[in-house]
Amino acid sequence: MSAGRPPGGGLRPFSPFSIKTKLGTLVVVSVFITTGLLMVAVRTDTEFRFITVFSVIASMLITQFVAHGLTAPLDDMTTVARAISRGDYTRRVRGAGRRDELGDLASTINLMADDLEAVDQHRKELVANVSHELRTPITALRAVLENVVDGVCEPDPETMRTALKQTERLGRLVETLLDLSRVDNGVVPLRARRFEVWPYLSGVIKESGLAAAGRPGLSTGSGGHTRNDVHLHLDVFPSDLWAYADAERLHQVVANLIDNALKHSPPHGRVTVRARAGDAPGALALEVLDEGPGIPEAERHRVFERFNRGSARGGDGGTGLGLAIAQWAVGLHGGHIGVAESSRGCRILVTLPGSSPVSG
């Protein structure tokens, strides 16, 4: 939101045009004017009362000129600050290019307004996305129940499965919102433990609604997408590989990455989940690869942003929060997640540090 701001919060180094310099110059100029007039009075026998009046008038004019240059930006800042307090985040302070402390203050206020405007825009997008996501399953569920109540259809197993599917979709959305709430609320303690990677990943896949590794029929429950034409391959080496991490948080990472890969896989494509040992004891390098259109290098830095629906890969209509939550969960471990180079499709690489997880 504040990309490009200078180090140190946007403050500039000392400038020869600082307010302190201007005030010091004002004092020096006033002293020179008074001294000069006194010298003129001594040489011309002018009365000192006239010299005093002239000195006071000259000093007041110079002071008024300097004061106007200092207070005018403050009036503008006050106006903008009041507009921001009323929710108008489009206003900006003029004079951000000044080479003094007021210019620094104007730049800081503008950066703050940029951040607030971005947060407000994200809030509006969240409300719009959640409203859209909630409306679809609620409408479908209501239609099913109304048909049952009105006697249009019988409450047979097929009808109940339809209703259950929509209810599960609502549950997934609520879980996503709870995850987002955890992200915004700050630190979440990790419950790291040692576990074997192969059975763990197999369990995550099954719990996500996916078939066993190597079976062609796939469907993911994490994002509401069903793919019966994508082959999922689990590759763990060595077979007794173990890792040290928070199993629940890692579940979020794997489920969201698999769901994202399935969304963008071509018909009869292949999604590979690959796990290897890291550099430290318990460290893990996890890759999820698909055969979709891939992500252009220029857009890779945006794929983990909230509400990013993957326009480069033909947006899928989801909330755009899955990869953001995955990045958050990896960050809790002190690990790293990013889009890696791949000759085909998209390859997302996750590295976890192992026996020394970070919980902040």
XYZ file of C-alpha atoms in Angstrom:
360
model
C 0.000 0.000 0.000
C 2.916 2.219 0.622
C 5.277 0.878 -1.982
C 8.047 3.213 -2.904
C 8.118 5.244 0.278
C 11.612 6.216 1.294
C 13.397 4.482 4.158
C 12.769 5.856 7.620
C 9.049 6.451 7.099
C 9.523 8.822 4.160
C 11.457 11.520 6.077
C 14.133 13.404 4.193
C 17.647 14.042 5.511
C 18.613 17.465 6.826
C 17.967 20.161 4.243
C 19.598 23.596 4.023
C 16.047 24.952 3.591
C 14.711 23.607 6.893
C 12.437 25.679 9.116
C 15.272 26.127 11.620
C 17.432 27.577 8.883
C 14.672 29.921 7.756
C 14.004 31.175 11.293
C 17.721 31.673 11.872
C 17.968 33.601 8.608
C 15.012 35.750 9.727
C 16.794 36.670 12.966
C 20.050 37.447 11.169
C 18.323 39.610 8.560
C 16.426 41.520 11.252
C 19.656 42.155 13.157
C 21.423 43.336 9.988
C 18.555 45.704 9.133
C 18.516 47.173 12.632
C 22.310 47.507 12.720
C 22.370 49.096 9.287
C 19.703 51.638 10.218
C 21.561 52.474 13.429
C 24.754 53.115 11.468
C 22.816 55.351 9.084
C 21.355 57.227 12.055
C 24.777 57.811 13.570
C 26.262 59.118 10.327
C 23.301 61.328 9.368
C 22.252 62.522 12.828
C 18.799 60.943 12.326
C 16.739 60.613 15.493
C 16.757 57.137 16.976
C 12.966 57.063 17.318
C 12.611 57.141 13.535
C 15.214 54.430 13.182
C 13.338 52.303 15.755
C 10.058 52.693 13.882
C 11.651 51.788 10.563
C 13.387 48.770 12.118
C 10.154 47.496 13.647
C 8.230 47.934 10.385
C 10.924 46.201 8.317
C 11.185 43.306 10.788
C 7.391 42.884 10.870
C 7.157 42.791 7.067
C 9.900 40.183 6.788
C 8.407 38.150 9.648
C 4.942 38.293 8.059
C 6.339 37.064 4.745
C 8.162 34.137 6.365
C 5.229 33.304 8.674
C 2.827 33.130 5.730
C 5.108 30.631 4.009
C 5.131 28.503 7.168
C 1.463 28.655 8.193
C -0.195 28.313 4.768
C 0.806 24.622 4.443
C -0.415 23.998 7.991
C -3.855 25.341 7.086
C -3.944 23.007 4.101
C -2.882 20.066 6.288
C -5.638 20.870 8.782
C -8.241 20.904 6.004
C -7.031 17.584 4.590
C -6.838 15.974 8.052
C -10.436 16.976 8.767
C -11.547 15.545 5.421
C -9.760 12.253 6.195
C -11.422 12.101 9.629
C -14.794 12.320 7.833
C -13.878 9.373 5.597
C -12.733 11.275 2.510
C -9.449 9.548 1.706
C -9.046 11.132 -1.716
C -7.700 14.461 -0.433
C -3.967 15.109 -0.474
C -1.793 17.844 0.997
C -0.100 20.233 -1.396
C 3.534 21.111 -0.872
C 4.876 17.577 -0.410
C 7.809 18.614 -2.578
C 9.004 21.268 -0.121
C 12.549 20.754 1.115
C 11.833 21.336 4.793
C 10.061 19.785 7.768
C 6.659 20.861 6.433
C 7.389 18.985 3.220
C 8.204 15.879 5.279
C 4.967 16.292 7.229
C 2.952 16.739 4.028
C 4.533 13.602 2.540
C 3.753 11.621 5.704
C 0.124 12.750 5.701
C -0.207 11.824 2.025
C 1.306 8.386 2.670
C -1.115 7.907 5.553
C -4.004 8.907 3.278
C -2.783 6.414 0.658
C -2.740 3.631 3.253
C -6.173 4.530 4.598
C -7.610 4.726 1.086
C -6.174 1.292 0.262
C -7.544 -0.204 3.492
C -10.956 1.313 2.812
C -10.906 -0.072 -0.724
C -9.971 -3.523 0.580
C -12.804 -3.332 3.097
C -15.288 -2.490 0.355
C -13.938 -5.301 -1.820
C -14.212 -7.731 1.081
C -17.841 -6.790 1.709
C -18.638 -7.092 -1.998
C -16.808 -10.422 -2.381
C -18.276 -11.957 0.752
C -21.769 -10.764 -0.174
C -21.409 -12.340 -3.589
C -20.001 -15.589 -2.210
C -22.724 -15.848 0.433
C -25.557 -15.018 -1.910
C -24.967 -17.928 -4.295
C -25.093 -20.848 -1.806
C -27.819 -19.204 0.256
C -29.972 -18.736 -2.831
C -29.402 -22.324 -3.929
C -30.064 -23.698 -0.443
C -33.230 -21.639 -0.106
C -34.488 -22.885 -3.481
C -33.923 -26.505 -2.456
C -35.675 -26.078 0.887
C -38.577 -24.163 -0.652
C -39.082 -26.961 -3.179
C -39.150 -29.516 -0.362
C -41.552 -27.440 1.749
C -43.857 -26.741 -1.211
C -43.897 -30.390 -2.212
C -42.255 -29.742 -5.560
C -39.618 -32.369 -4.800
C -39.211 -35.070 -2.205
C -36.536 -34.908 0.512
C -34.719 -37.823 -1.069
C -30.963 -38.421 -0.628
C -30.095 -36.585 -3.835
C -31.982 -33.447 -2.742
C -30.400 -33.586 0.695
C -26.946 -33.971 -0.844
C -27.582 -30.812 -2.863
C -28.578 -28.930 0.274
C -25.590 -30.347 2.161
C -23.211 -29.271 -0.597
C -24.389 -25.657 -0.334
C -24.173 -25.779 3.458
C -20.606 -27.041 3.238
C -19.787 -24.223 0.853
C -21.073 -21.726 3.418
C -18.966 -23.436 6.070
C -15.839 -23.122 3.939
C -16.453 -19.427 3.434
C -16.917 -18.898 7.176
C -13.628 -20.715 7.837
C -11.904 -18.471 5.304
C -13.266 -15.375 7.036
C -12.123 -16.698 10.412
C -8.643 -17.228 8.979
C -8.662 -13.680 7.652
C -9.693 -12.430 11.089
C -6.720 -14.237 12.612
C -4.444 -12.576 10.078
C -5.737 -9.104 10.983
C -5.668 -9.692 14.738
C -1.921 -10.243 14.791
C 0.166 -12.967 16.378
C -1.135 -16.539 16.436
C 0.837 -19.007 18.580
C 2.257 -22.023 16.786
C 1.808 -25.559 18.075
C 4.733 -27.084 16.269
C 5.439 -30.783 16.473
C 7.368 -33.453 14.631
C 5.423 -35.502 12.070
C 6.011 -37.801 9.122
C 5.414 -35.986 5.853
C 3.984 -38.738 3.624
C 1.052 -39.824 5.833
C 0.433 -36.230 6.817
C 0.152 -34.953 3.240
C -1.967 -37.940 2.270
C -4.289 -37.111 5.140
C -4.504 -33.453 4.163
C -5.418 -34.452 0.621
C -8.141 -36.794 1.802
C -9.529 -34.283 4.297
C -9.691 -31.726 1.508
C -11.996 -34.019 -0.432
C -9.316 -35.282 -2.813
C -8.938 -38.885 -3.842
C -5.872 -40.869 -2.865
C -2.622 -39.930 -4.584
C -2.484 -41.236 -8.128
C -6.246 -41.608 -8.584
C -7.714 -39.571 -11.475
C -10.938 -38.451 -9.790
C -10.253 -35.248 -7.827
C -12.393 -32.708 -6.042
C -11.314 -30.095 -3.538
C -13.394 -28.927 -0.633
C -11.284 -25.908 0.230
C -12.531 -23.722 -2.531
C -15.696 -25.283 -3.791
C -14.243 -26.507 -7.093
C -14.798 -30.037 -8.375
C -12.367 -31.516 -10.866
C -12.818 -35.103 -11.922
C -10.329 -34.831 -14.772
C -7.125 -33.820 -12.982
C -4.536 -36.278 -11.745
C -2.933 -35.555 -8.374
C 0.538 -36.937 -7.725
C 2.214 -36.977 -4.325
C 6.026 -37.146 -4.388
C 7.830 -37.414 -1.036
C 11.513 -38.323 -0.759
C 12.786 -40.002 1.245
C 9.697 -41.980 2.140
C 10.386 -41.590 5.875
C 10.841 -37.803 5.586
C 9.790 -35.919 8.714
C 9.245 -32.227 9.404
C 8.714 -29.917 12.352
C 5.828 -27.444 11.983
C 2.318 -26.546 13.119
C 0.192 -29.218 11.458
C -2.992 -27.130 11.464
C -1.365 -24.094 9.862
C 0.485 -26.230 7.324
C -2.859 -27.834 6.453
C -4.103 -24.378 5.431
C -1.072 -23.889 3.220
C -1.277 -27.240 1.440
C -5.068 -27.163 0.992
C -5.045 -23.671 -0.474
C -2.130 -24.393 -2.814
C -3.728 -27.593 -4.089
C -7.052 -25.833 -4.553
C -5.361 -23.036 -6.486
C -3.519 -25.542 -8.703
C -6.723 -27.455 -9.443
C -8.563 -24.290 -10.417
C -6.037 -23.508 -13.117
C -5.250 -27.015 -14.347
C -6.247 -27.911 -17.910
C -8.557 -30.870 -18.577
C -6.756 -34.135 -17.805
C -3.895 -32.141 -16.359
C -1.576 -33.106 -13.538
C -0.945 -31.494 -10.158
C 2.171 -32.570 -8.282
C 2.769 -32.092 -4.564
C 6.481 -32.604 -3.913
C 8.210 -32.648 -0.526
C 11.922 -32.729 0.192
C 14.127 -32.241 3.246
C 15.371 -28.741 3.992
C 18.805 -27.618 5.109
C 18.140 -27.895 8.859
C 16.723 -30.743 10.986
C 12.972 -30.815 10.484
C 13.112 -28.243 7.693
C 10.832 -28.844 4.727
C 10.807 -27.770 1.087
C 7.313 -28.192 -0.356
C 6.344 -27.614 -3.980
C 2.958 -27.588 -5.703
C 3.121 -27.678 -9.485
C 0.339 -27.511 -12.053
C 0.190 -27.551 -15.850
C -1.934 -24.426 -16.235
C -1.068 -21.193 -18.059
C 1.441 -20.132 -15.409
C 1.981 -16.660 -13.982
C 3.916 -13.941 -15.862
C 7.013 -12.841 -13.966
C 5.764 -9.253 -13.786
C 2.672 -10.371 -11.853
C 4.205 -12.918 -9.498
C 4.613 -10.441 -6.662
C 0.834 -9.878 -6.621
C -0.440 -13.443 -6.422
C -0.338 -13.447 -2.616
C -2.203 -10.165 -2.254
C -5.683 -10.245 -0.818
C -8.542 -10.256 -3.319
C -6.193 -11.100 -6.179
C -8.252 -13.491 -8.305
C -5.513 -14.446 -10.707
C -6.455 -12.351 -13.711
C -3.315 -13.514 -15.466
C -4.616 -17.084 -15.280
C -8.237 -16.270 -16.047
C -9.758 -15.387 -12.634
C -11.769 -18.118 -10.966
C -14.405 -16.050 -9.168
C -13.247 -16.946 -5.651
C -12.613 -14.540 -2.820
C -8.931 -14.190 -3.659
C -7.901 -14.907 -0.057
C -6.526 -18.458 -0.231
C -2.957 -17.629 -1.218
C -2.877 -14.635 1.143
C -3.785 -16.950 4.019
C -1.160 -19.449 2.871
C 1.483 -16.718 2.928
C 0.378 -15.699 6.424
C 0.617 -19.278 7.730
C 4.085 -19.752 6.213
C 5.197 -16.435 7.680
C 4.179 -17.585 11.154
C 6.749 -20.355 10.840
C 9.443 -17.921 9.720
C 9.407 -19.597 6.325
C 9.049 -18.355 2.766
C 6.522 -18.874 -0.007
C 6.837 -17.682 -3.578
C 6.369 -18.449 -7.244
C 9.409 -20.307 -8.547
C 10.654 -20.756 -12.083
C 9.015 -23.558 -14.018
C 9.238 -24.749 -17.606
C 5.497 -25.372 -17.606
C 2.541 -24.140 -15.595
C 2.911 -22.636 -12.119
C 5.310 -23.817 -9.427
C 4.871 -22.507 -5.902
C 7.677 -23.241 -3.461
C 7.293 -23.263 0.330
C 10.267 -23.535 2.672
C 9.895 -24.056 6.425
C 12.854 -23.597 8.805
C 12.364 -26.745 10.855
C 13.304 -27.122 14.516
C 13.360 -23.371 15.269
C 9.953 -22.035 14.178
C 9.089 -18.392 14.618
C 5.714 -17.679 16.224
C 5.403 -13.985 15.548
